[in-house]
Coordinates of C-alpha atoms and ligand atoms in Angstrom, one line a residue:
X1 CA 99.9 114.0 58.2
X2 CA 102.0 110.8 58.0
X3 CA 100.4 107.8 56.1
X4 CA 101.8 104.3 56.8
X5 CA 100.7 101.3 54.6
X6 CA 101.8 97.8 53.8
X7 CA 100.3 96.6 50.3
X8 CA 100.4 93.3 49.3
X9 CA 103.4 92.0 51.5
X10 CA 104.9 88.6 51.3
X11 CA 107.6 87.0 52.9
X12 CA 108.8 83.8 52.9
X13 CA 111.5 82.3 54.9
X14 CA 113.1 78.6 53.5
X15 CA 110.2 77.9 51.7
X16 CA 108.1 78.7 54.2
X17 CA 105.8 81.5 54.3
X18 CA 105.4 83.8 56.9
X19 CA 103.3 87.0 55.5
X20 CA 100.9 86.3 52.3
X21 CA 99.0 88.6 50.6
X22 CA 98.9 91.2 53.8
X23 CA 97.3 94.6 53.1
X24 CA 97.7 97.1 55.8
X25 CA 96.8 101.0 55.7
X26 CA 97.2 101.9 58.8
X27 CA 94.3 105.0 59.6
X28 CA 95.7 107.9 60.1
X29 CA 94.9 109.5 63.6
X30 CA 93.4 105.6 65.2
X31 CA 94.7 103.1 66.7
X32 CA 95.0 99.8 65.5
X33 CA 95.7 96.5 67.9
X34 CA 97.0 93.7 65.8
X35 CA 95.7 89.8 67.5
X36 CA 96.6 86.4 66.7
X37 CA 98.0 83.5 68.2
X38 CA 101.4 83.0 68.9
X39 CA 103.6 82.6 65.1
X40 CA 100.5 84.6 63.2
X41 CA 103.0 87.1 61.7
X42 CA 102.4 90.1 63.9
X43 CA 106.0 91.2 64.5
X44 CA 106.8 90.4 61.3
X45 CA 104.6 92.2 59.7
X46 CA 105.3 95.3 61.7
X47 CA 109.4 95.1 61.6
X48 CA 107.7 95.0 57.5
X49 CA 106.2 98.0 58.6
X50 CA 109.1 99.8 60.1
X51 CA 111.2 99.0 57.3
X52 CA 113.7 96.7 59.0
X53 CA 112.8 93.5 57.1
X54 CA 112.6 93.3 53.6
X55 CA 108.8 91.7 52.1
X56 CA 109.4 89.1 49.6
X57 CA 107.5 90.7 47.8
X58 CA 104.5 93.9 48.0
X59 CA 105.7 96.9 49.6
X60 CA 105.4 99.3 52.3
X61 CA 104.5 103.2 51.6
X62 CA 105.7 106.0 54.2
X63 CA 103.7 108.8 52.7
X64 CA 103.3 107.3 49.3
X65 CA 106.8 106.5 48.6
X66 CA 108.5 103.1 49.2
X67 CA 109.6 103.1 52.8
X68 CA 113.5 101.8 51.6
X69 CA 113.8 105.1 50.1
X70 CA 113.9 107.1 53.1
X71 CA 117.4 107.4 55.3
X72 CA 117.5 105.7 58.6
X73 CA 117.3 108.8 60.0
X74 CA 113.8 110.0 58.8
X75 CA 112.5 106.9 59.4
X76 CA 112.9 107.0 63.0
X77 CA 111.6 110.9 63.0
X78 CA 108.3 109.3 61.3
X79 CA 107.8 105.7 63.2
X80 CA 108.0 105.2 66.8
X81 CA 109.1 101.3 67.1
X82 CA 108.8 99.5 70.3
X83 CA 110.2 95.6 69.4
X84 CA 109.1 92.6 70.9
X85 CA 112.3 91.6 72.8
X86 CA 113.9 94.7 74.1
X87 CA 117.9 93.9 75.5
X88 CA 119.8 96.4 76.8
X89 CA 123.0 95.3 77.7
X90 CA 124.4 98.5 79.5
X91 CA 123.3 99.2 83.2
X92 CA 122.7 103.1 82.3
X93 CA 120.5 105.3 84.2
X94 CA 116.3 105.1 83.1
X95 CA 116.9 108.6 82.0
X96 CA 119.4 108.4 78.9
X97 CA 117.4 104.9 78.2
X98 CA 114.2 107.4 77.3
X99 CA 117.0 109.7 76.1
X100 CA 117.6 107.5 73.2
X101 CA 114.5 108.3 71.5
X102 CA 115.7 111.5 70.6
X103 CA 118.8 110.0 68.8
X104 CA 117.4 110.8 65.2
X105 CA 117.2 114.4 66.4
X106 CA 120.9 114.0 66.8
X107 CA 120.6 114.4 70.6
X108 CA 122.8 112.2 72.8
X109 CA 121.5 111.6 76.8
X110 CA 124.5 113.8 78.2
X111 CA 123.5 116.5 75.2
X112 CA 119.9 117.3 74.9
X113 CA 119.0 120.6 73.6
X114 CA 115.8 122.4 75.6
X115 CA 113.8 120.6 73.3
X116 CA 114.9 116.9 73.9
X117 CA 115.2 117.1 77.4
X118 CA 111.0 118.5 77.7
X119 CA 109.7 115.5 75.4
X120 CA 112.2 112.9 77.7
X121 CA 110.9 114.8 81.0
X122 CA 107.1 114.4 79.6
X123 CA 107.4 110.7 78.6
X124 CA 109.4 109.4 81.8
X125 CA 106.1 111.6 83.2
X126 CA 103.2 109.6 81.3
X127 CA 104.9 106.4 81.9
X128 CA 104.8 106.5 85.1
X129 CA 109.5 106.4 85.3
X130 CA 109.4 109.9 87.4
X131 CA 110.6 108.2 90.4
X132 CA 112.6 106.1 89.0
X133 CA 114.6 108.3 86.5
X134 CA 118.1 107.9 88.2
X135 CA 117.9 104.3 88.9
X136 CA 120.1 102.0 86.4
X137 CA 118.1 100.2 84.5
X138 CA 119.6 96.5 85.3
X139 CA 118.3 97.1 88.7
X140 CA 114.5 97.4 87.7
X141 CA 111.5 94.7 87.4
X142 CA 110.6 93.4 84.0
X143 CA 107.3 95.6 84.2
X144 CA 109.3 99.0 84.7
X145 CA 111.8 98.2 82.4
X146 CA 109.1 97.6 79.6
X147 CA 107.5 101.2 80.1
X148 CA 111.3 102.4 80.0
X149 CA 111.3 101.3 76.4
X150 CA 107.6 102.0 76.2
X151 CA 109.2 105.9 77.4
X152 CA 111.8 105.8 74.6
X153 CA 109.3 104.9 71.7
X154 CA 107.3 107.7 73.2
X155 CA 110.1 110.3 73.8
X156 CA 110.8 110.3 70.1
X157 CA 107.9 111.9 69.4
X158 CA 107.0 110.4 66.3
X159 CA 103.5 110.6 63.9
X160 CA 103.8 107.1 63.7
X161 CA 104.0 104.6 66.9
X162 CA 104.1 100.6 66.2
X163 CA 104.3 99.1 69.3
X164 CA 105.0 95.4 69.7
X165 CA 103.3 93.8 72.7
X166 CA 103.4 97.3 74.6
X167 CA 101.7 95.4 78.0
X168 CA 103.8 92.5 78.4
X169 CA 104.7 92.2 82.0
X170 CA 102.4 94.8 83.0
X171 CA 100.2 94.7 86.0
X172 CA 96.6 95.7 85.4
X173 CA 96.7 99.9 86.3
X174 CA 99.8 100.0 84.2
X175 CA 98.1 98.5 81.4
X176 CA 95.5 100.7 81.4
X177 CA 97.8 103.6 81.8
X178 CA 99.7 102.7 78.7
X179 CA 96.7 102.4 76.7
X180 CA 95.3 105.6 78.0
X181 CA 98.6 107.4 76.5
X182 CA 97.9 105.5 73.2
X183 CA 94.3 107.0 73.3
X184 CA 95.5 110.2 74.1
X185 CA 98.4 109.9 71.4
X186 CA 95.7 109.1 68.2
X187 CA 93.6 112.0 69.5
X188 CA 96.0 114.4 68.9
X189 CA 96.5 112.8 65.8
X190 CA 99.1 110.4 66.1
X191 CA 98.8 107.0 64.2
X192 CA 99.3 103.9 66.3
X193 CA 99.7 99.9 65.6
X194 CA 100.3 97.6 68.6
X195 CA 100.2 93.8 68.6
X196 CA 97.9 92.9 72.1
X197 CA 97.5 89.8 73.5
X198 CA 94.8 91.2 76.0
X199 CA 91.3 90.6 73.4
X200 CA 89.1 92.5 75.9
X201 CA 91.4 95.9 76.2
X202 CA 92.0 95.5 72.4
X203 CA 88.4 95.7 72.0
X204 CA 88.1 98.4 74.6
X205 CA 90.6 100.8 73.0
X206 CA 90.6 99.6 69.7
X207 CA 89.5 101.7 66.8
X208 CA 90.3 99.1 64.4
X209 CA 91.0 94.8 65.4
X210 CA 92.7 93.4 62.6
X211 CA 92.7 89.8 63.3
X212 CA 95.7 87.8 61.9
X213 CA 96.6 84.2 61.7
X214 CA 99.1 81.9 59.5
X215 CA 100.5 85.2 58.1
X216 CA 97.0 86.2 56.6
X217 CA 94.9 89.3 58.1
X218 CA 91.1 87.2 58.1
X219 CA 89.3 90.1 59.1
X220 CA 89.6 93.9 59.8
X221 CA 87.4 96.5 61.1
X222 CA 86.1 98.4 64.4
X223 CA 85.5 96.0 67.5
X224 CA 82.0 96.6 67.5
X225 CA 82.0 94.6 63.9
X226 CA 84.6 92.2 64.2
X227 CA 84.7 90.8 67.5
X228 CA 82.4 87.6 67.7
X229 CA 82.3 84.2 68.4
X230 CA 83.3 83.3 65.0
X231 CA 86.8 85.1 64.5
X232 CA 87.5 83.9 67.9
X233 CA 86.8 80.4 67.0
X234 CA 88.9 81.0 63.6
X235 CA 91.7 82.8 64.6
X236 CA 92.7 81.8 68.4
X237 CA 90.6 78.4 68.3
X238 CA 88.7 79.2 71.8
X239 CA 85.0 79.2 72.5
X240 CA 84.1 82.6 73.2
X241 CA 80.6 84.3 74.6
X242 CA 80.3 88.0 73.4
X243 CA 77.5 90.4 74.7
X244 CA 77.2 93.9 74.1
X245 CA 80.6 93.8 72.2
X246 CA 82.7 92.7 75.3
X247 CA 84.4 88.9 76.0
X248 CA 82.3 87.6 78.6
X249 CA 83.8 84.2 78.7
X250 CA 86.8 81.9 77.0
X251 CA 86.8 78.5 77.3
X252 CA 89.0 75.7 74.6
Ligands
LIG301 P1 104.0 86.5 66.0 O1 104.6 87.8 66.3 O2 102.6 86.6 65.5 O3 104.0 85.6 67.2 P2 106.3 86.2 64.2 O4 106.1 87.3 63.2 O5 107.3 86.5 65.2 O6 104.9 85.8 64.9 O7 106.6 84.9 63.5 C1 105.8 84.3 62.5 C2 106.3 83.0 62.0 O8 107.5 83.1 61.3 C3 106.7 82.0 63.2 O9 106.2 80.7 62.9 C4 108.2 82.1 63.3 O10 108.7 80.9 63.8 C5 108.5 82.4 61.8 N1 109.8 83.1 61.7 C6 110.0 84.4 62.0 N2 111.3 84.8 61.7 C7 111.8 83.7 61.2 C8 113.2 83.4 60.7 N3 114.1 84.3 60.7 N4 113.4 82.2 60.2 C9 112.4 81.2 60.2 N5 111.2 81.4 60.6 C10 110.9 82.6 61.1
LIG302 MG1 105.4 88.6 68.1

């Protein structure tokens, strides 16, 4: 079992601050979906989360011990991390893309042992890539390249998955498809963290909303608790009607 939690993060940047006082145990086995408007903190806090920035202050525990303590290496075996902006320079085939989620295993895509290649073949599967395996990746759509990098996070097959705006560019059955292999990843005990933009899939796949905004968390908790008319109001600064904990309408 892999336990991931931020305690008591800052981070300032020029005198400004960016994270403040953020508390995050991520539970073990859910998933989380991290909202707020646009500047809230979010990827902050999860490149925090990953160990690529540095807090200010507070800390982030990988199974109890400060996450700076662990090698690049383990890190990457324990958290999955799909960034926000995802360039990829080279015009390589979709297949060693994916294939670079098995880099801490020390694979390399022309080298992958039995074990690599079945956990690329099976993500390039559940995201939906089968057909498009060979094609270079320069020559796909936004959408198809996002679930190649979605594929990659996946392929690395990692306790921990923080995903940063995972459905960005996605049409609507790819959404859903994505956050059908996020369900299916917590129930077999995986621990996941995405940042959504979408409120009403949050809400629908959501085992815990943790609402953000100004680099604070305001509120935390399952959707059937925390999504109302209020927390919309504070954090996103819409009008919102909620019945039978789903968005009905938004207006400013
Ligand atoms: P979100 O992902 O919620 O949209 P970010 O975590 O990307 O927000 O950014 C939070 C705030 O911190 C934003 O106002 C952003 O402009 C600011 N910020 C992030 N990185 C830096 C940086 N390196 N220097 C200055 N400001 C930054
Ligand atoms: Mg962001």
């Amino acid at each position: 079992m892999t336990r991931l939690e931020a305690r008591n993060i800052y981070r300032t940047q020029k005198d400004i601050s960016i994270l403040s006082n953020v508390s995050l145990p991520l539970q073990t086995g859910k998933l989380t979906c991290l909202i707020g408007p646009n500047g809230a903190g979010k990827s902050t806090l999860l490149r925090t989360m990953c160990g690529l920035d540095r807090p200010t202050s507070g800390e982030v525990l990988l199974n109890e011990q400060p996450i700076q303590f662990l090698s690049h290496r383990e890190r990457a075996r324990l958290i999955g991390y799909l960034p926000q902006s995802r360039p990829l320079a080279w015009p390589i085939p979709v297949r060693d893309a994916v294939a670079l989620g098995r880099f801490a295993y020390g694979a390399r895509p022309e080298k992958l042992s039995p074990k690599d290649a079945q956990a690329v073949d099976q993500a390039i599967h559940d995201c939906g890539l089968t057909a498009l395996q060979h094609r270079a990746t320069n020559t796909l759509s936004g959408g198809e390249l996002s679930r190649v990098h979605l594929a990659r996070a996946f392929a690395g097959e990692a306790p921990v998955l923080i995903a940063d705006e995972p459905l960005s560019a996605l049409d609507p059955k790819h959404q859903l498809r994505v956050m059908n292999l996020f369900r299916d990843y917590t129930a077999k005990g995986g621990t996941a963290c995405v940042v959504l933009h979408d409120i009403s899939i949050a809400a629908q796949f959501a085992c815990e909303l943790v609402w953000m905004k100004s680099g604070k968390i305001l509120a935390s908790g399952p959707p059937q608790e925390t999504l109302t008319s209020v927390h919309m109001e504070t954090v996103f600064e819409v009008q919102a009607e909620i019945s039978d904990g789903r968005l009905r309408d938004l207006s400013l």
